[in-house]
PDB file of C-alpha atoms in Angstrom:
ATOM      1  CA  UNK A   1    -145.588 -10.111-108.730  1.00  0.00           C
ATOM      2  CA  UNK A   2    -145.308 -13.936-108.754  1.00  0.00           C
ATOM      3  CA  UNK A   3    -147.787 -15.837-110.882  1.00  0.00           C
ATOM      4  CA  UNK A   4    -150.649 -17.771-109.229  1.00  0.00           C
ATOM      5  CA  UNK A   5    -148.907 -21.004-110.188  1.00  0.00           C
ATOM      6  CA  UNK A   6    -145.704 -19.883-108.458  1.00  0.00           C
ATOM      7  CA  UNK A   7    -147.621 -18.779-105.378  1.00  0.00           C
ATOM      8  CA  UNK A   8    -149.407 -22.150-105.240  1.00  0.00           C
ATOM      9  CA  UNK A   9    -146.083 -23.966-105.486  1.00  0.00           C
ATOM     10  CA  UNK A  10    -144.602 -21.879-102.655  1.00  0.00           C
ATOM     11  CA  UNK A  11    -147.669 -22.457-100.499  1.00  0.00           C
ATOM     12  CA  UNK A  12    -147.471 -26.193-101.132  1.00  0.00           C
ATOM     13  CA  UNK A  13    -143.777 -26.219-100.167  1.00  0.00           C
ATOM     14  CA  UNK A  14    -144.549 -24.274 -97.018  1.00  0.00           C
ATOM     15  CA  UNK A  15    -147.360 -26.689 -96.044  1.00  0.00           C
ATOM     16  CA  UNK A  16    -144.996 -29.627 -96.613  1.00  0.00           C
ATOM     17  CA  UNK A  17    -142.235 -28.082 -94.511  1.00  0.00           C
ATOM     18  CA  UNK A  18    -144.571 -27.048 -91.661  1.00  0.00           C
ATOM     19  CA  UNK A  19    -146.075 -30.524 -91.546  1.00  0.00           C
ATOM     20  CA  UNK A  20    -142.655 -32.223 -91.520  1.00  0.00           C
ATOM     21  CA  UNK A  21    -141.219 -30.040 -88.754  1.00  0.00           C
ATOM     22  CA  UNK A  22    -144.392 -30.385 -86.708  1.00  0.00           C
ATOM     23  CA  UNK A  23    -143.996 -34.165 -86.620  1.00  0.00           C
ATOM     24  CA  UNK A  24    -140.199 -34.134 -86.309  1.00  0.00           C
ATOM     25  CA  UNK A  25    -140.279 -31.782 -83.311  1.00  0.00           C
ATOM     26  CA  UNK A  26    -143.060 -33.792 -81.708  1.00  0.00           C
ATOM     27  CA  UNK A  27    -141.064 -37.029 -82.045  1.00  0.00           C
ATOM     28  CA  UNK A  28    -137.855 -35.302 -80.893  1.00  0.00           C
ATOM     29  CA  UNK A  29    -139.584 -33.955 -77.771  1.00  0.00           C
ATOM     30  CA  UNK A  30    -140.785 -37.443 -76.916  1.00  0.00           C
ATOM     31  CA  UNK A  31    -137.353 -38.948 -77.572  1.00  0.00           C
ATOM     32  CA  UNK A  32    -135.391 -36.581 -75.340  1.00  0.00           C
ATOM     33  CA  UNK A  33    -137.927 -36.895 -72.491  1.00  0.00           C
ATOM     34  CA  UNK A  34    -137.960 -40.690 -72.233  1.00  0.00           C
ATOM     35  CA  UNK A  35    -135.517 -41.015 -69.344  1.00  0.00           C
ATOM     36  CA  UNK A  36    -135.023 -39.555 -65.881  1.00  0.00           C
ATOM     37  CA  UNK A  37    -131.521 -39.164 -64.471  1.00  0.00           C
ATOM     38  CA  UNK A  38    -131.013 -39.207 -60.716  1.00  0.00           C
ATOM     39  CA  UNK A  39    -127.911 -38.326 -58.710  1.00  0.00           C
ATOM     40  CA  UNK A  40    -126.337 -36.103 -61.386  1.00  0.00           C
ATOM     41  CA  UNK A  41    -124.225 -33.222 -60.046  1.00  0.00           C
ATOM     42  CA  UNK A  42    -125.749 -29.780 -60.550  1.00  0.00           C
ATOM     43  CA  UNK A  43    -123.104 -29.008 -63.149  1.00  0.00           C
ATOM     44  CA  UNK A  44    -124.532 -31.674 -65.494  1.00  0.00           C
ATOM     45  CA  UNK A  45    -127.588 -30.614 -67.509  1.00  0.00           C
ATOM     46  CA  UNK A  46    -129.774 -33.751 -68.178  1.00  0.00           C
ATOM     47  CA  UNK A  47    -131.627 -31.924 -70.931  1.00  0.00           C
ATOM     48  CA  UNK A  48    -128.409 -31.169 -72.795  1.00  0.00           C
ATOM     49  CA  UNK A  49    -127.189 -34.707 -72.145  1.00  0.00           C
ATOM     50  CA  UNK A  50    -130.273 -36.296 -73.722  1.00  0.00           C
ATOM     51  CA  UNK A  51    -130.289 -33.776 -76.565  1.00  0.00           C
ATOM     52  CA  UNK A  52    -126.657 -34.642 -77.356  1.00  0.00           C
ATOM     53  CA  UNK A  53    -127.428 -38.382 -77.312  1.00  0.00           C
ATOM     54  CA  UNK A  54    -130.376 -37.780 -79.638  1.00  0.00           C
ATOM     55  CA  UNK A  55    -128.338 -35.755 -82.129  1.00  0.00           C
ATOM     56  CA  UNK A  56    -124.902 -37.427 -81.880  1.00  0.00           C
ATOM     57  CA  UNK A  57    -125.424 -40.829 -80.298  1.00  0.00           C
ATOM     58  CA  UNK A  58    -122.740 -40.179 -77.668  1.00  0.00           C
ATOM     59  CA  UNK A  59    -121.679 -37.663 -75.015  1.00  0.00           C
ATOM     60  CA  UNK A  60    -118.533 -37.413 -72.890  1.00  0.00           C
ATOM     61  CA  UNK A  61    -118.670 -37.236 -69.074  1.00  0.00           C
ATOM     62  CA  UNK A  62    -115.557 -35.708 -67.506  1.00  0.00           C
ATOM     63  CA  UNK A  63    -114.382 -33.277 -64.850  1.00  0.00           C
ATOM     64  CA  UNK A  64    -113.281 -29.694 -65.624  1.00  0.00           C
ATOM     65  CA  UNK A  65    -111.027 -27.897 -63.168  1.00  0.00           C
ATOM     66  CA  UNK A  66    -113.344 -24.869 -63.058  1.00  0.00           C
ATOM     67  CA  UNK A  67    -116.793 -26.092 -64.183  1.00  0.00           C
ATOM     68  CA  UNK A  68    -116.768 -29.399 -62.321  1.00  0.00           C
ATOM     69  CA  UNK A  69    -118.179 -32.586 -63.755  1.00  0.00           C
ATOM     70  CA  UNK A  70    -119.945 -31.949 -67.080  1.00  0.00           C
ATOM     71  CA  UNK A  71    -121.111 -33.712 -70.223  1.00  0.00           C
ATOM     72  CA  UNK A  72    -120.333 -32.373 -73.694  1.00  0.00           C
ATOM     73  CA  UNK A  73    -120.102 -33.465 -77.307  1.00  0.00           C
ATOM     74  CA  UNK A  74    -116.863 -35.231 -78.222  1.00  0.00           C
ATOM     75  CA  UNK A  75    -114.646 -36.269 -81.054  1.00  0.00           C
ATOM     76  CA  UNK A  76    -112.104 -39.092 -81.109  1.00  0.00           C
ATOM     77  CA  UNK A  77    -108.626 -39.229 -82.633  1.00  0.00           C
ATOM     78  CA  UNK A  78    -109.391 -42.396 -84.608  1.00  0.00           C
ATOM     79  CA  UNK A  79    -107.322 -44.695 -82.349  1.00  0.00           C
ATOM     80  CA  UNK A  80    -109.533 -47.134 -80.458  1.00  0.00           C
ATOM     81  CA  UNK A  81    -108.957 -49.669 -77.693  1.00  0.00           C
ATOM     82  CA  UNK A  82    -109.897 -53.352 -78.036  1.00  0.00           C
ATOM     83  CA  UNK A  83    -113.567 -52.446 -77.405  1.00  0.00           C
ATOM     84  CA  UNK A  84    -113.533 -49.747 -80.101  1.00  0.00           C
ATOM     85  CA  UNK A  85    -113.685 -46.889 -77.616  1.00  0.00           C
ATOM     86  CA  UNK A  86    -111.591 -43.868 -78.613  1.00  0.00           C
ATOM     87  CA  UNK A  87    -108.486 -43.781 -76.419  1.00  0.00           C
ATOM     88  CA  UNK A  88    -108.046 -40.048 -76.780  1.00  0.00           C
ATOM     89  CA  UNK A  89    -111.176 -37.863 -76.672  1.00  0.00           C
ATOM     90  CA  UNK A  90    -111.709 -34.157 -77.190  1.00  0.00           C
ATOM     91  CA  UNK A  91    -114.743 -32.636 -75.474  1.00  0.00           C
ATOM     92  CA  UNK A  92    -116.050 -29.489 -77.109  1.00  0.00           C
ATOM     93  CA  UNK A  93    -118.855 -26.967 -77.075  1.00  0.00           C
ATOM     94  CA  UNK A  94    -120.099 -24.565 -79.744  1.00  0.00           C
ATOM     95  CA  UNK A  95    -120.805 -22.073 -76.962  1.00  0.00           C
ATOM     96  CA  UNK A  96    -118.532 -20.681 -74.279  1.00  0.00           C
ATOM     97  CA  UNK A  97    -116.069 -19.286 -76.826  1.00  0.00           C
ATOM     98  CA  UNK A  98    -115.342 -22.680 -78.408  1.00  0.00           C
ATOM     99  CA  UNK A  99    -114.523 -24.682 -75.254  1.00  0.00           C
ATOM    100  CA  UNK A 100    -112.303 -27.743 -75.761  1.00  0.00           C
ATOM    101  CA  UNK A 101    -110.680 -30.191 -73.401  1.00  0.00           C
ATOM    102  CA  UNK A 102    -108.572 -33.259 -74.141  1.00  0.00           C
ATOM    103  CA  UNK A 103    -109.512 -36.343 -72.151  1.00  0.00           C
ATOM    104  CA  UNK A 104    -108.539 -40.016 -71.979  1.00  0.00           C
ATOM    105  CA  UNK A 105    -110.042 -43.320 -70.933  1.00  0.00           C
ATOM    106  CA  UNK A 106    -108.591 -42.748 -67.457  1.00  0.00           C
ATOM    107  CA  UNK A 107    -110.500 -39.506 -66.716  1.00  0.00           C
ATOM    108  CA  UNK A 108    -113.650 -39.609 -68.837  1.00  0.00           C
ATOM    109  CA  UNK A 109    -116.540 -41.884 -69.751  1.00  0.00           C
ATOM    110  CA  UNK A 110    -118.409 -42.008 -73.056  1.00  0.00           C
ATOM    111  CA  UNK A 111    -122.192 -42.281 -72.713  1.00  0.00           C
ATOM    112  CA  UNK A 112    -123.774 -43.976 -75.720  1.00  0.00           C
ATOM    113  CA  UNK A 113    -127.424 -43.800 -76.707  1.00  0.00           C
ATOM    114  CA  UNK A 114    -127.605 -47.501 -77.549  1.00  0.00           C
ATOM    115  CA  UNK A 115    -125.362 -50.533 -78.083  1.00  0.00           C
ATOM    116  CA  UNK A 116    -125.065 -49.770 -81.806  1.00  0.00           C
ATOM    117  CA  UNK A 117    -123.627 -46.371 -80.782  1.00  0.00           C
ATOM    118  CA  UNK A 118    -125.874 -44.634 -83.266  1.00  0.00           C
ATOM    119  CA  UNK A 119    -128.259 -41.705 -82.755  1.00  0.00           C
ATOM    120  CA  UNK A 120    -132.042 -41.892 -83.235  1.00  0.00           C
ATOM    121  CA  UNK A 121    -131.997 -38.577 -85.120  1.00  0.00           C
ATOM    122  CA  UNK A 122    -132.217 -40.240 -88.513  1.00  0.00           C
ATOM    123  CA  UNK A 123    -134.879 -42.725 -87.353  1.00  0.00           C
ATOM    124  CA  UNK A 124    -137.007 -39.785 -86.279  1.00  0.00           C
ATOM    125  CA  UNK A 125    -136.450 -38.170 -89.670  1.00  0.00           C
ATOM    126  CA  UNK A 126    -137.706 -41.408 -91.215  1.00  0.00           C
ATOM    127  CA  UNK A 127    -140.907 -41.431 -89.189  1.00  0.00           C
ATOM    128  CA  UNK A 128    -141.512 -37.685 -89.609  1.00  0.00           C
ATOM    129  CA  UNK A 129    -141.248 -38.059 -93.386  1.00  0.00           C
ATOM    130  CA  UNK A 130    -143.725 -40.937 -93.466  1.00  0.00           C
ATOM    131  CA  UNK A 131    -146.161 -39.074 -91.258  1.00  0.00           C
ATOM    132  CA  UNK A 132    -145.765 -35.978 -93.436  1.00  0.00           C
ATOM    133  CA  UNK A 133    -146.425 -37.900 -96.656  1.00  0.00           C
ATOM    134  CA  UNK A 134    -149.619 -39.488 -95.404  1.00  0.00           C
ATOM    135  CA  UNK A 135    -150.867 -36.305 -93.696  1.00  0.00           C
ATOM    136  CA  UNK A 136    -150.400 -34.254 -96.819  1.00  0.00           C
ATOM    137  CA  UNK A 137    -152.187 -36.953 -98.839  1.00  0.00           C
ATOM    138  CA  UNK A 138    -155.093 -36.680 -96.393  1.00  0.00           C
ATOM    139  CA  UNK A 139    -155.051 -32.907 -96.858  1.00  0.00           C
ATOM    140  CA  UNK A 140    -155.260 -33.322-100.608  1.00  0.00           C
ATOM    141  CA  UNK A 141    -158.042 -35.857-100.384  1.00  0.00           C
ATOM    142  CA  UNK A 142    -160.069 -33.559 -98.146  1.00  0.00           C
ATOM    143  CA  UNK A 143    -159.416 -30.628-100.467  1.00  0.00           C
ATOM    144  CA  UNK A 144    -160.739 -32.456-103.547  1.00  0.00           C
ATOM    145  CA  UNK A 145    -163.957 -33.182-101.643  1.00  0.00           C
ATOM    146  CA  UNK A 146    -164.510 -29.407-101.499  1.00  0.00           C
ATOM    147  CA  UNK A 147    -163.997 -29.024-105.236  1.00  0.00           C
ATOM    148  CA  UNK A 148    -164.527 -32.443-106.892  1.00  0.00           C
ATOM    149  CA  UNK A 149    -164.572 -31.001-110.378  1.00  0.00           C
ATOM    150  CA  UNK A 150    -162.528 -29.439-113.169  1.00  0.00           C
ATOM    151  CA  UNK A 151    -163.812 -26.383-115.036  1.00  0.00           C
ATOM    152  CA  UNK A 152    -163.224 -25.861-118.732  1.00  0.00           C
ATOM    153  CA  UNK A 153    -163.754 -22.356-120.073  1.00  0.00           C
ATOM    154  CA  UNK A 154    -162.733 -19.908-122.723  1.00  0.00           C
ATOM    155  CA  UNK A 155    -159.520 -17.975-122.139  1.00  0.00           C
ATOM    156  CA  UNK A 156    -161.517 -14.759-121.857  1.00  0.00           C
ATOM    157  CA  UNK A 157    -163.387 -16.142-118.825  1.00  0.00           C
ATOM    158  CA  UNK A 158    -160.370 -17.704-117.120  1.00  0.00           C
ATOM    159  CA  UNK A 159    -159.933 -14.896-114.579  1.00  0.00           C
ATOM    160  CA  UNK A 160    -163.644 -14.949-113.721  1.00  0.00           C
ATOM    161  CA  UNK A 161    -163.576 -18.731-113.120  1.00  0.00           C
ATOM    162  CA  UNK A 162    -160.418 -18.428-111.016  1.00  0.00           C
ATOM    163  CA  UNK A 163    -162.074 -15.819-108.827  1.00  0.00           C
ATOM    164  CA  UNK A 164    -165.084 -18.082-108.342  1.00  0.00           C
ATOM    165  CA  UNK A 165    -162.857 -21.020-107.405  1.00  0.00           C
ATOM    166  CA  UNK A 166    -160.830 -18.832-105.035  1.00  0.00           C
ATOM    167  CA  UNK A 167    -164.056 -17.992-103.266  1.00  0.00           C
ATOM    168  CA  UNK A 168    -164.729 -21.674-102.732  1.00  0.00           C
ATOM    169  CA  UNK A 169    -161.122 -22.132-101.652  1.00  0.00           C
ATOM    170  CA  UNK A 170    -161.608 -19.395 -99.043  1.00  0.00           C
ATOM    171  CA  UNK A 171    -164.598 -21.311 -97.607  1.00  0.00           C
ATOM    172  CA  UNK A 172    -167.154 -18.707 -98.612  1.00  0.00           C
ATOM    173  CA  UNK A 173    -170.641 -20.064 -98.095  1.00  0.00           C
ATOM    174  CA  UNK A 174    -172.085 -18.260-101.135  1.00  0.00           C
ATOM    175  CA  UNK A 175    -170.376 -17.530-104.404  1.00  0.00           C
ATOM    176  CA  UNK A 176    -171.848 -14.816-106.643  1.00  0.00           C
ATOM    177  CA  UNK A 177    -171.427 -14.342-110.357  1.00  0.00           C
ATOM    178  CA  UNK A 178    -172.389 -11.278-112.309  1.00  0.00           C
ATOM    179  CA  UNK A 179    -174.894 -10.309-114.944  1.00  0.00           C
ATOM    180  CA  UNK A 180    -173.754 -11.327-118.358  1.00  0.00           C
ATOM    181  CA  UNK A 181    -171.637 -14.268-117.132  1.00  0.00           C
ATOM    182  CA  UNK A 182    -171.476 -16.705-120.078  1.00  0.00           C
ATOM    183  CA  UNK A 183    -172.393 -19.995-118.384  1.00  0.00           C
ATOM    184  CA  UNK A 184    -172.922 -21.627-121.782  1.00  0.00           C
ATOM    185  CA  UNK A 185    -169.197 -21.401-122.406  1.00  0.00           C
ATOM    186  CA  UNK A 186    -168.319 -23.121-119.153  1.00  0.00           C
ATOM    187  CA  UNK A 187    -168.137 -26.890-118.734  1.00  0.00           C
ATOM    188  CA  UNK A 188    -167.831 -28.682-115.438  1.00  0.00           C
ATOM    189  CA  UNK A 189    -166.232 -32.128-115.338  1.00  0.00           C
ATOM    190  CA  UNK A 190    -166.675 -34.136-112.129  1.00  0.00           C
ATOM    191  CA  UNK A 191    -163.544 -35.928-110.922  1.00  0.00           C
ATOM    192  CA  UNK A 192    -165.506 -38.323-108.650  1.00  0.00           C
ATOM    193  CA  UNK A 193    -162.489 -38.454-106.336  1.00  0.00           C
ATOM    194  CA  UNK A 194    -163.251 -41.049-103.609  1.00  0.00           C
ATOM    195  CA  UNK A 195    -163.115 -40.098 -99.929  1.00  0.00           C
ATOM    196  CA  UNK A 196    -160.197 -42.107 -98.490  1.00  0.00           C
ATOM    197  CA  UNK A 197    -159.077 -39.794 -95.668  1.00  0.00           C
ATOM    198  CA  UNK A 198    -160.576 -42.166 -93.089  1.00  0.00           C
ATOM    199  CA  UNK A 199    -158.590 -45.132 -94.398  1.00  0.00           C
ATOM    200  CA  UNK A 200    -155.436 -43.000 -94.603  1.00  0.00           C
ATOM    201  CA  UNK A 201    -155.921 -41.903 -91.011  1.00  0.00           C
ATOM    202  CA  UNK A 202    -155.886 -45.535 -89.909  1.00  0.00           C
ATOM    203  CA  UNK A 203    -152.584 -46.066 -91.775  1.00  0.00           C
ATOM    204  CA  UNK A 204    -151.234 -42.863 -90.225  1.00  0.00           C
ATOM    205  CA  UNK A 205    -152.045 -44.181 -86.756  1.00  0.00           C
ATOM    206  CA  UNK A 206    -150.151 -47.404 -87.576  1.00  0.00           C
ATOM    207  CA  UNK A 207    -147.076 -45.368 -88.521  1.00  0.00           C
ATOM    208  CA  UNK A 208    -147.366 -43.290 -85.345  1.00  0.00           C
ATOM    209  CA  UNK A 209    -147.701 -46.448 -83.221  1.00  0.00           C
ATOM    210  CA  UNK A 210    -144.637 -47.925 -84.946  1.00  0.00           C
ATOM    211  CA  UNK A 211    -142.731 -44.756 -84.098  1.00  0.00           C
ATOM    212  CA  UNK A 212    -143.828 -44.875 -80.452  1.00  0.00           C
ATOM    213  CA  UNK A 213    -142.903 -48.566 -80.203  1.00  0.00           C
ATOM    214  CA  UNK A 214    -139.439 -47.751 -81.574  1.00  0.00           C
ATOM    215  CA  UNK A 215    -139.050 -45.160 -78.804  1.00  0.00           C
ATOM    216  CA  UNK A 216    -140.321 -47.551 -76.157  1.00  0.00           C
ATOM    217  CA  UNK A 217    -143.548 -45.617 -75.561  1.00  0.00           C
ATOM    218  CA  UNK A 218    -146.859 -47.362 -74.815  1.00  0.00           C
ATOM    219  CA  UNK A 219    -149.384 -47.193 -77.659  1.00  0.00           C
ATOM    220  CA  UNK A 220    -151.444 -50.299 -77.021  1.00  0.00           C
ATOM    221  CA  UNK A 221    -154.405 -48.315 -75.737  1.00  0.00           C
ATOM    222  CA  UNK A 222    -154.789 -46.612 -79.113  1.00  0.00           C
ATOM    223  CA  UNK A 223    -156.385 -49.840 -80.400  1.00  0.00           C
ATOM    224  CA  UNK A 224    -159.844 -50.889 -79.329  1.00  0.00           C
ATOM    225  CA  UNK A 225    -159.504 -53.521 -76.614  1.00  0.00           C
ATOM    226  CA  UNK A 226    -162.007 -55.879 -78.177  1.00  0.00           C
ATOM    227  CA  UNK A 227    -159.792 -56.114 -81.267  1.00  0.00           C
ATOM    228  CA  UNK A 228    -156.815 -57.369 -79.317  1.00  0.00           C
ATOM    229  CA  UNK A 229    -156.420 -60.883 -78.030  1.00  0.00           C
ATOM    230  CA  UNK A 230    -154.270 -61.511 -74.946  1.00  0.00           C
ATOM    231  CA  UNK A 231    -151.267 -62.751 -76.942  1.00  0.00           C
ATOM    232  CA  UNK A 232    -151.274 -59.672 -79.193  1.00  0.00           C
ATOM    233  CA  UNK A 233    -151.529 -57.287 -76.228  1.00  0.00           C
ATOM    234  CA  UNK A 234    -148.705 -59.030 -74.380  1.00  0.00           C
ATOM    235  CA  UNK A 235    -146.513 -59.058 -77.491  1.00  0.00           C
ATOM    236  CA  UNK A 236    -147.006 -55.320 -78.023  1.00  0.00           C
ATOM    237  CA  UNK A 237    -146.188 -54.550 -74.387  1.00  0.00           C
ATOM    238  CA  UNK A 238    -143.060 -56.724 -74.500  1.00  0.00           C
ATOM    239  CA  UNK A 239    -141.836 -55.001 -77.671  1.00  0.00           C
ATOM    240  CA  UNK A 240    -142.324 -51.587 -76.083  1.00  0.00           C
ATOM    241  CA  UNK A 241    -140.538 -52.668 -72.888  1.00  0.00           C
ATOM    242  CA  UNK A 242    -137.657 -54.111 -74.874  1.00  0.00           C
ATOM    243  CA  UNK A 243    -137.170 -50.958 -76.933  1.00  0.00           C
ATOM    244  CA  UNK A 244    -137.158 -48.863 -73.738  1.00  0.00           C
ATOM    245  CA  UNK A 245    -134.427 -51.150 -72.367  1.00  0.00           C
ATOM    246  CA  UNK A 246    -132.335 -50.485 -75.475  1.00  0.00           C
ATOM    247  CA  UNK A 247    -131.592 -46.994 -74.230  1.00  0.00           C
ATOM    248  CA  UNK A 248    -131.561 -47.908 -70.542  1.00  0.00           C
ATOM    249  CA  UNK A 249    -128.918 -50.582 -70.970  1.00  0.00           C
ATOM    250  CA  UNK A 250    -126.460 -48.308 -72.837  1.00  0.00           C
ATOM    251  CA  UNK A 251    -126.874 -45.548 -70.256  1.00  0.00           C
ATOM    252  CA  UNK A 252    -126.457 -47.920 -67.323  1.00  0.00           C
ATOM    253  CA  UNK A 253    -123.235 -49.290 -68.814  1.00  0.00           C
ATOM    254  CA  UNK A 254    -121.813 -45.754 -68.827  1.00  0.00           C
ATOM    255  CA  UNK A 255    -123.250 -44.947 -65.376  1.00  0.00           C
ATOM    256  CA  UNK A 256    -121.460 -47.908 -63.770  1.00  0.00           C
ATOM    257  CA  UNK A 257    -118.137 -46.531 -65.064  1.00  0.00           C
ATOM    258  CA  UNK A 258    -118.991 -42.945 -64.016  1.00  0.00           C
ATOM    259  CA  UNK A 259    -120.010 -43.975 -60.498  1.00  0.00           C
ATOM    260  CA  UNK A 260    -116.770 -45.923 -60.067  1.00  0.00           C
ATOM    261  CA  UNK A 261    -114.524 -43.221 -61.587  1.00  0.00           C
ATOM    262  CA  UNK A 262    -116.048 -40.162 -59.888  1.00  0.00           C
ATOM    263  CA  UNK A 263    -117.555 -41.662 -56.742  1.00  0.00           C
ATOM    264  CA  UNK A 264    -121.121 -40.882 -57.729  1.00  0.00           C
ATOM    265  CA  UNK A 265    -124.446 -42.670 -57.207  1.00  0.00           C
ATOM    266  CA  UNK A 266    -126.063 -41.802 -60.521  1.00  0.00           C
ATOM    267  CA  UNK A 267    -128.950 -43.826 -61.900  1.00  0.00           C
ATOM    268  CA  UNK A 268    -131.397 -43.654 -64.827  1.00  0.00           C
ATOM    269  CA  UNK A 269    -134.906 -44.941 -65.360  1.00  0.00           C
ATOM    270  CA  UNK A 270    -137.881 -44.404 -67.694  1.00  0.00           C
ATOM    271  CA  UNK A 271    -139.508 -41.053 -67.033  1.00  0.00           C
ATOM    272  CA  UNK A 272    -142.508 -41.034 -64.705  1.00  0.00           C
ATOM    273  CA  UNK A 273    -144.828 -40.315 -67.632  1.00  0.00           C
ATOM    274  CA  UNK A 274    -143.453 -43.250 -69.627  1.00  0.00           C
ATOM    275  CA  UNK A 275    -143.664 -45.550 -66.605  1.00  0.00           C
ATOM    276  CA  UNK A 276    -147.291 -44.537 -66.054  1.00  0.00           C
ATOM    277  CA  UNK A 277    -148.122 -45.262 -69.680  1.00  0.00           C
ATOM    278  CA  UNK A 278    -146.432 -48.628 -69.389  1.00  0.00           C
ATOM    279  CA  UNK A 279    -148.568 -49.470 -66.315  1.00  0.00           C
ATOM    280  CA  UNK A 280    -151.639 -48.487 -68.335  1.00  0.00           C
ATOM    281  CA  UNK A 281    -150.506 -50.821 -71.118  1.00  0.00           C
ATOM    282  CA  UNK A 282    -150.200 -53.704 -68.626  1.00  0.00           C
ATOM    283  CA  UNK A 283    -153.656 -52.872 -67.218  1.00  0.00           C
ATOM    284  CA  UNK A 284    -155.115 -52.763 -70.751  1.00  0.00           C
ATOM    285  CA  UNK A 285    -153.504 -56.108 -71.431  1.00  0.00           C
ATOM    286  CA  UNK A 286    -155.203 -57.594 -68.336  1.00  0.00           C
ATOM    287  CA  UNK A 287    -158.577 -56.133 -69.306  1.00  0.00           C
ATOM    288  CA  UNK A 288    -158.199 -57.368 -72.866  1.00  0.00           C
ATOM    289  CA  UNK A 289    -157.474 -60.825 -71.582  1.00  0.00           C
ATOM    290  CA  UNK A 290    -160.558 -60.665 -69.353  1.00  0.00           C
ATOM    291  CA  UNK A 291    -162.751 -59.583 -72.253  1.00  0.00           C
ATOM    292  CA  UNK A 292    -161.319 -62.181 -74.550  1.00  0.00           C
ATOM    293  CA  UNK A 293    -161.473 -64.990 -72.062  1.00  0.00           C
ATOM    294  CA  UNK A 294    -164.590 -63.892 -70.227  1.00  0.00           C
TER     295      UNK A 294
END
């Protein structure tokens, strides 16, 4: 049976992993739901398209003789045109028995996630790690408030003390000893650990807001209106709008080529939820200005 130390280490690793994947999946879900595609043929899955842009930074739009127009992951042959677009492209899928199709600039269009042609996967990892670190620090700070002391005892009483501490750990309201317990041989040292979870929560919100701004998602209404002056509110809204346009512009560039090549009328815009949040941000900005100037 593993020692208590080993069990505690494994539990701590599990808590760290669960916290990280909680935040990463939350950020990922927001990232792949930022945009709404209109006019796509039924054969194109917008969910898979956005998932591919999130993970790879690019997807290939082309026509298959059997499947119709589709979007899949792609690889290039290393030879680019003057605009650094791969001249020869190979579309592929891990499913469907390892589907592959060779394409060219004449019969396919590369959709990029942004003008840097990078994916936001690693940026989301960055924010998820920061949120994990500060959340786990909050957990530790809250935990030491429950047991703000260290117990020194004789080796013969170690198991007894551990059982008492485990009872506290399990949130038992009352902890019982037993007759003959040698309290004289037990010393309790207070750690006087300060409560800083409230301050850490404020820093955590700042990180979360930074993440949302990066994704072009409104977060202005998470601050109290009276703390924002008009210029600050407008600046935040403009930054959010600009970051949303980062993804829109790259997608529209590809859409123009797709519409011309395949005779489509495809368009893309911020999702209805994102658009509503942006309108709320503009309203908050107006109200803030009224409070500040009123």
